[in-house]
Amino acid sequence: VLYSVWALPEFDIPIVGSVISLTSSFSFSSCSGLTHESHRKDVEQVYLRCSEGSIEWMYPTGALIVNLRPNISPASYKHLTVCIKPFKDSAGANIYLEKTGELKLLVRDGERSPSRVYCFGYDQGGLFVEATPQQDISRKITGFQYELMSKGIAADLHTASAPCRPCSDTEVLLAVCTSDFVIRGSIQNVTNEAEEQESIIHVGVNKLYRQKSKVFQLTGESGNWRGQIKTLLECGVKPGDGDFLFTGRMHFGEARLGCAPRFKDFQRMYKEAKDKGLNPCEIGPD
């Protein structure tokens, strides 16, 4: 039996006493839906056509094969990286990377790492989610978010040293052109989360050049723009005077810090590149 759903963001599928809720984001207008296919009595398959979304498996029993089939040419699959982020209270199943019958454990049932993200190359295999034996499955929900991205972007987000290393002039100028958000602002405060090994930078925005999602918004009667950007705790970000040019990418709904030079340094490098005709894109540096 084959079930298809088109242009619907959510769909619940009953599976052997379980319920799977699949929520997909419509990015780049490329999402065309999902397909569910009966496989065996205790193993089911779902096909997801979107580049990002989430899966929530209530009362898990048996196993689930998750096939990510984005609406791009299959020849481009080899350039993709898959990242998953388990929900904070996900429980009831192990998540494996599966290829040609071989399983590699990604997330063990009960593992508690709220900010942990697991990434692998699209050609390394698919996701195999297997329910673990439970006396009472009614209290168990297994869930995770997923994202498909180019390998270059994934490497930027998950190379431990990358967010802490100062960017070169060339890297800054490219980041201005390609980042999901570009703002001029100041650091109002920094909140450190030791458990998640992350820092939250509270930013006051002086000028918004670009943002993919509404991370930076007007707040209060003063009409000031504010927002939060996350980075690694080891980067040691601290509040300070002066303006910065903040760039970065959205990842699982959060703004992640990329290049962040002092604004006066950005003005210098932008002018030098423009005078030489080498700036990769136009942006008002003032």
Coordinates of C-alpha atoms in Angstrom, one line a residue:
V1 CA 0.0 0.0 0.0
L2 CA 1.3 3.4 -0.9
Y3 CA 0.2 6.7 0.7
S4 CA 1.2 10.1 -0.6
V5 CA 0.7 13.6 0.7
W6 CA 1.4 16.7 -1.2
A7 CA 1.9 20.3 0.0
L8 CA 0.8 19.5 3.6
P9 CA 3.2 20.5 6.4
E10 CA 2.0 17.8 8.8
F11 CA 0.7 14.2 8.4
D12 CA 0.1 11.5 11.0
I13 CA 0.6 7.8 9.9
P14 CA -0.6 5.0 12.2
I15 CA 2.0 2.2 12.2
V16 CA 1.4 -1.0 14.1
G17 CA 0.0 0.7 17.1
S18 CA 2.3 3.7 16.7
V19 CA 1.9 7.1 15.3
I20 CA 4.4 9.0 13.2
S21 CA 4.1 12.8 12.9
L22 CA 6.2 14.3 10.1
T23 CA 6.6 18.0 9.8
S24 CA 8.5 19.4 6.9
S25 CA 9.6 23.0 6.2
F26 CA 9.0 24.4 2.7
S27 CA 12.4 25.8 1.9
F28 CA 13.2 27.2 -1.5
S29 CA 9.7 26.3 -2.6
S30 CA 11.2 22.8 -3.4
C31 CA 9.1 20.7 -1.0
S32 CA 6.7 18.5 -2.8
G33 CA 5.5 16.2 0.0
L34 CA 6.2 12.9 1.6
T35 CA 5.5 9.2 0.8
H36 CA 4.8 6.4 3.2
E37 CA 5.3 2.8 2.1
S38 CA 4.5 -0.4 4.0
H39 CA 7.6 -2.6 4.1
R40 CA 7.3 -5.5 6.5
K41 CA 5.0 -6.0 9.5
D42 CA 7.6 -4.6 11.9
V43 CA 9.6 -2.3 9.6
E44 CA 8.1 0.7 7.9
Q45 CA 9.5 3.2 5.4
V46 CA 8.8 6.9 4.9
Y47 CA 10.1 9.1 2.1
L48 CA 10.7 12.8 2.9
R49 CA 10.9 15.3 0.0
C50 CA 11.9 18.4 1.9
S51 CA 15.3 19.8 2.7
E52 CA 14.5 20.2 6.4
G53 CA 11.8 19.1 8.9
S54 CA 11.2 16.9 11.8
I55 CA 10.0 13.4 12.7
E56 CA 8.1 12.5 15.9
W57 CA 7.4 8.8 16.5
M58 CA 4.9 8.2 19.3
Y59 CA 4.7 4.8 21.0
P60 CA 7.5 3.3 18.9
T61 CA 7.5 -0.4 18.1
G62 CA 9.4 -2.3 15.4
A63 CA 11.6 -0.1 13.2
L64 CA 11.4 2.8 10.8
I65 CA 13.5 3.5 7.7
V66 CA 13.7 7.2 6.9
N67 CA 14.5 7.9 3.3
L68 CA 15.4 11.6 2.5
R69 CA 14.7 12.3 -1.2
P70 CA 15.0 16.1 -1.8
N71 CA 13.7 17.5 -5.0
I72 CA 17.0 18.0 -6.7
S73 CA 18.9 16.0 -9.3
P74 CA 20.1 12.6 -7.9
A75 CA 23.5 13.5 -9.3
S76 CA 23.7 16.3 -6.6
Y77 CA 23.1 13.9 -3.7
K78 CA 26.8 13.3 -3.3
H79 CA 27.3 16.9 -2.4
L80 CA 24.9 16.8 0.5
T81 CA 25.3 16.4 4.2
V82 CA 22.5 15.2 6.5
C83 CA 22.3 16.6 10.0
I84 CA 19.9 15.4 12.7
K85 CA 19.2 16.9 16.2
P86 CA 17.3 14.7 18.6
F87 CA 14.5 16.3 20.6
K88 CA 15.5 17.0 24.2
D89 CA 13.1 14.3 25.6
S90 CA 13.4 11.8 22.8
A91 CA 13.2 8.3 24.1
G92 CA 12.2 4.8 23.1
A93 CA 14.4 4.0 20.1
N94 CA 18.0 3.9 18.9
I95 CA 18.9 5.8 15.7
Y96 CA 21.4 4.2 13.3
L97 CA 23.1 5.1 10.0
E98 CA 22.3 2.2 7.7
K99 CA 23.9 1.2 4.4
T100 CA 23.6 -2.1 2.6
G101 CA 22.4 -3.8 5.7
E102 CA 25.2 -2.6 8.0
L103 CA 24.2 -0.4 11.0
K104 CA 26.3 2.2 12.7
L105 CA 24.8 3.6 16.0
L106 CA 24.3 7.4 15.9
V107 CA 22.1 8.1 18.9
R108 CA 21.5 5.6 21.7
D109 CA 18.1 5.5 23.4
G110 CA 18.2 7.7 26.5
E111 CA 21.3 9.6 25.5
R112 CA 20.9 13.2 26.8
S113 CA 22.9 15.8 24.9
P114 CA 20.4 18.7 24.3
S115 CA 22.5 20.6 21.7
R116 CA 24.3 17.6 20.1
V117 CA 24.0 17.5 16.3
Y118 CA 24.9 14.4 14.3
C119 CA 26.0 14.9 10.7
F120 CA 27.0 12.5 7.9
G121 CA 27.4 12.5 4.1
Y122 CA 24.3 11.7 2.2
D123 CA 26.1 8.9 0.4
Q124 CA 27.1 7.3 3.7
G125 CA 23.6 5.8 4.1
G126 CA 20.1 6.4 5.4
L127 CA 18.5 6.5 8.8
F128 CA 17.2 3.4 10.6
V129 CA 15.2 4.0 13.7
E130 CA 14.7 0.9 15.9
A131 CA 12.4 0.8 18.9
T132 CA 14.0 -0.6 22.1
P133 CA 12.1 -3.1 24.3
Q134 CA 9.8 -1.2 26.7
Q135 CA 7.4 -2.3 29.4
D136 CA 5.2 0.8 28.7
I137 CA 5.6 2.3 25.2
S138 CA 2.7 4.8 25.9
R139 CA 5.1 7.2 27.5
K140 CA 7.8 7.1 24.9
I141 CA 8.2 9.5 22.0
T142 CA 11.2 9.4 19.6
G143 CA 11.8 12.5 17.6
F144 CA 14.4 14.6 15.8
Q145 CA 14.9 17.5 13.5
Y146 CA 16.8 17.0 10.2
E147 CA 18.5 19.3 7.7
L148 CA 20.0 18.7 4.3
M149 CA 22.8 21.1 3.3
S150 CA 25.8 21.4 1.0
K151 CA 29.0 19.8 2.4
G152 CA 30.7 23.2 2.5
I153 CA 28.1 24.8 4.8
A154 CA 28.1 21.7 7.0
A155 CA 31.9 21.8 7.4
D156 CA 31.7 25.5 8.4
L157 CA 29.1 24.8 11.1
H158 CA 30.7 21.7 12.6
T159 CA 34.4 22.3 12.4
A160 CA 35.1 22.9 16.1
S161 CA 37.8 25.5 15.5
A162 CA 36.1 27.4 12.7
P163 CA 33.7 29.6 14.8
C164 CA 36.6 30.7 17.1
R165 CA 39.3 31.5 14.5
P166 CA 39.3 35.1 13.2
C167 CA 38.3 35.2 9.5
S168 CA 40.6 36.4 6.8
D169 CA 39.5 39.5 4.7
T170 CA 38.5 37.2 1.9
E171 CA 36.4 35.0 4.2
V172 CA 34.6 38.0 5.7
L173 CA 33.7 39.4 2.2
L174 CA 32.4 36.0 1.1
A175 CA 30.4 35.7 4.3
V176 CA 28.7 39.0 3.7
C177 CA 27.5 37.6 0.4
T178 CA 26.5 34.1 1.4
S179 CA 25.4 34.2 5.0
D180 CA 21.8 33.7 6.2
F181 CA 22.1 36.9 8.3
V182 CA 24.4 40.0 8.1
I183 CA 24.0 42.7 10.7
R184 CA 25.9 45.6 12.3
G185 CA 25.5 45.5 16.0
S186 CA 27.0 45.4 19.5
I187 CA 27.3 42.8 22.2
Q188 CA 24.8 43.6 24.9
N189 CA 25.4 40.5 27.0
V190 CA 26.7 37.0 26.9
T191 CA 25.0 34.0 28.5
N192 CA 27.2 30.9 28.9
E193 CA 25.5 27.5 29.0
A194 CA 28.1 25.1 30.4
E195 CA 26.0 21.9 30.0
E196 CA 25.5 22.5 26.3
Q197 CA 29.0 24.0 25.9
E198 CA 27.6 27.0 24.1
S199 CA 27.4 30.8 24.5
I200 CA 24.4 32.9 23.6
I201 CA 25.4 36.4 22.4
H202 CA 22.7 39.0 23.0
V203 CA 23.0 41.5 20.2
G204 CA 21.7 45.0 19.8
V205 CA 21.3 45.7 16.1
N206 CA 22.2 49.0 14.6
K207 CA 21.7 48.0 11.0
L208 CA 20.1 44.9 9.5
Y209 CA 21.5 44.1 6.0
R210 CA 19.9 40.7 5.6
Q211 CA 18.3 37.9 7.6
K212 CA 16.8 34.6 6.3
S213 CA 14.6 34.1 9.4
K214 CA 13.1 36.6 11.8
V215 CA 15.8 36.1 14.5
F216 CA 16.4 39.8 14.9
Q217 CA 13.2 41.7 15.7
L218 CA 12.0 45.1 17.0
T219 CA 11.5 45.0 20.7
G220 CA 9.9 47.5 23.2
E221 CA 8.6 51.0 22.7
S222 CA 12.1 52.3 21.8
G223 CA 12.0 50.4 18.5
N224 CA 15.4 48.8 18.9
W225 CA 16.2 45.7 17.0
R226 CA 17.6 42.8 19.1
G227 CA 18.4 39.1 18.7
Q228 CA 20.5 36.2 19.8
I229 CA 23.4 34.4 18.2
K230 CA 24.9 31.1 19.4
T231 CA 28.6 30.0 19.3
L232 CA 30.9 27.6 21.1
L233 CA 31.6 28.2 24.7
E234 CA 35.3 27.7 24.1
C235 CA 35.4 30.8 21.9
G236 CA 35.2 32.9 25.1
V237 CA 33.0 35.7 23.8
K238 CA 32.6 38.6 26.2
P239 CA 30.6 41.8 26.2
G240 CA 32.5 44.8 25.0
D241 CA 32.4 48.2 23.4
G242 CA 32.1 49.0 19.8
D243 CA 30.2 47.6 16.8
F244 CA 30.8 44.4 15.0
L245 CA 29.7 42.9 11.6
F246 CA 27.9 39.7 12.6
T247 CA 27.4 37.1 9.9
G248 CA 26.4 33.4 10.2
R249 CA 23.9 30.7 9.3
M250 CA 20.6 29.4 10.5
H251 CA 20.8 25.9 11.9
F252 CA 17.8 24.1 13.3
G253 CA 16.1 27.4 13.8
E254 CA 19.0 29.0 15.6
A255 CA 21.4 31.7 14.4
R256 CA 25.0 30.4 14.5
L257 CA 27.9 32.7 14.5
G258 CA 30.2 32.9 11.4
C259 CA 32.6 35.7 10.8
A260 CA 32.4 38.7 13.2
P261 CA 35.0 41.3 12.6
R262 CA 34.9 44.7 14.2
F263 CA 32.9 47.0 12.0
K264 CA 35.7 49.4 11.4
D265 CA 37.9 46.5 10.1
F266 CA 35.1 45.4 7.8
Q267 CA 34.8 49.0 6.4
R268 CA 38.5 49.0 5.7
M269 CA 38.6 45.6 3.9
Y270 CA 35.4 46.3 2.0
K271 CA 36.8 49.6 0.7
E272 CA 40.1 48.1 -0.3
A273 CA 38.4 45.3 -2.2
K274 CA 36.0 47.7 -3.9
D275 CA 38.8 50.0 -5.0
K276 CA 40.5 47.0 -6.6
G277 CA 37.3 45.7 -8.1
L278 CA 37.6 42.5 -6.0
N279 CA 34.5 42.6 -3.7
P280 CA 32.3 39.6 -4.5
C281 CA 29.1 41.5 -3.9
E282 CA 27.8 45.0 -3.1
I283 CA 26.7 46.0 0.4
G284 CA 26.4 49.4 2.0
P285 CA 29.3 49.4 4.6
D286 CA 28.1 52.6 6.4

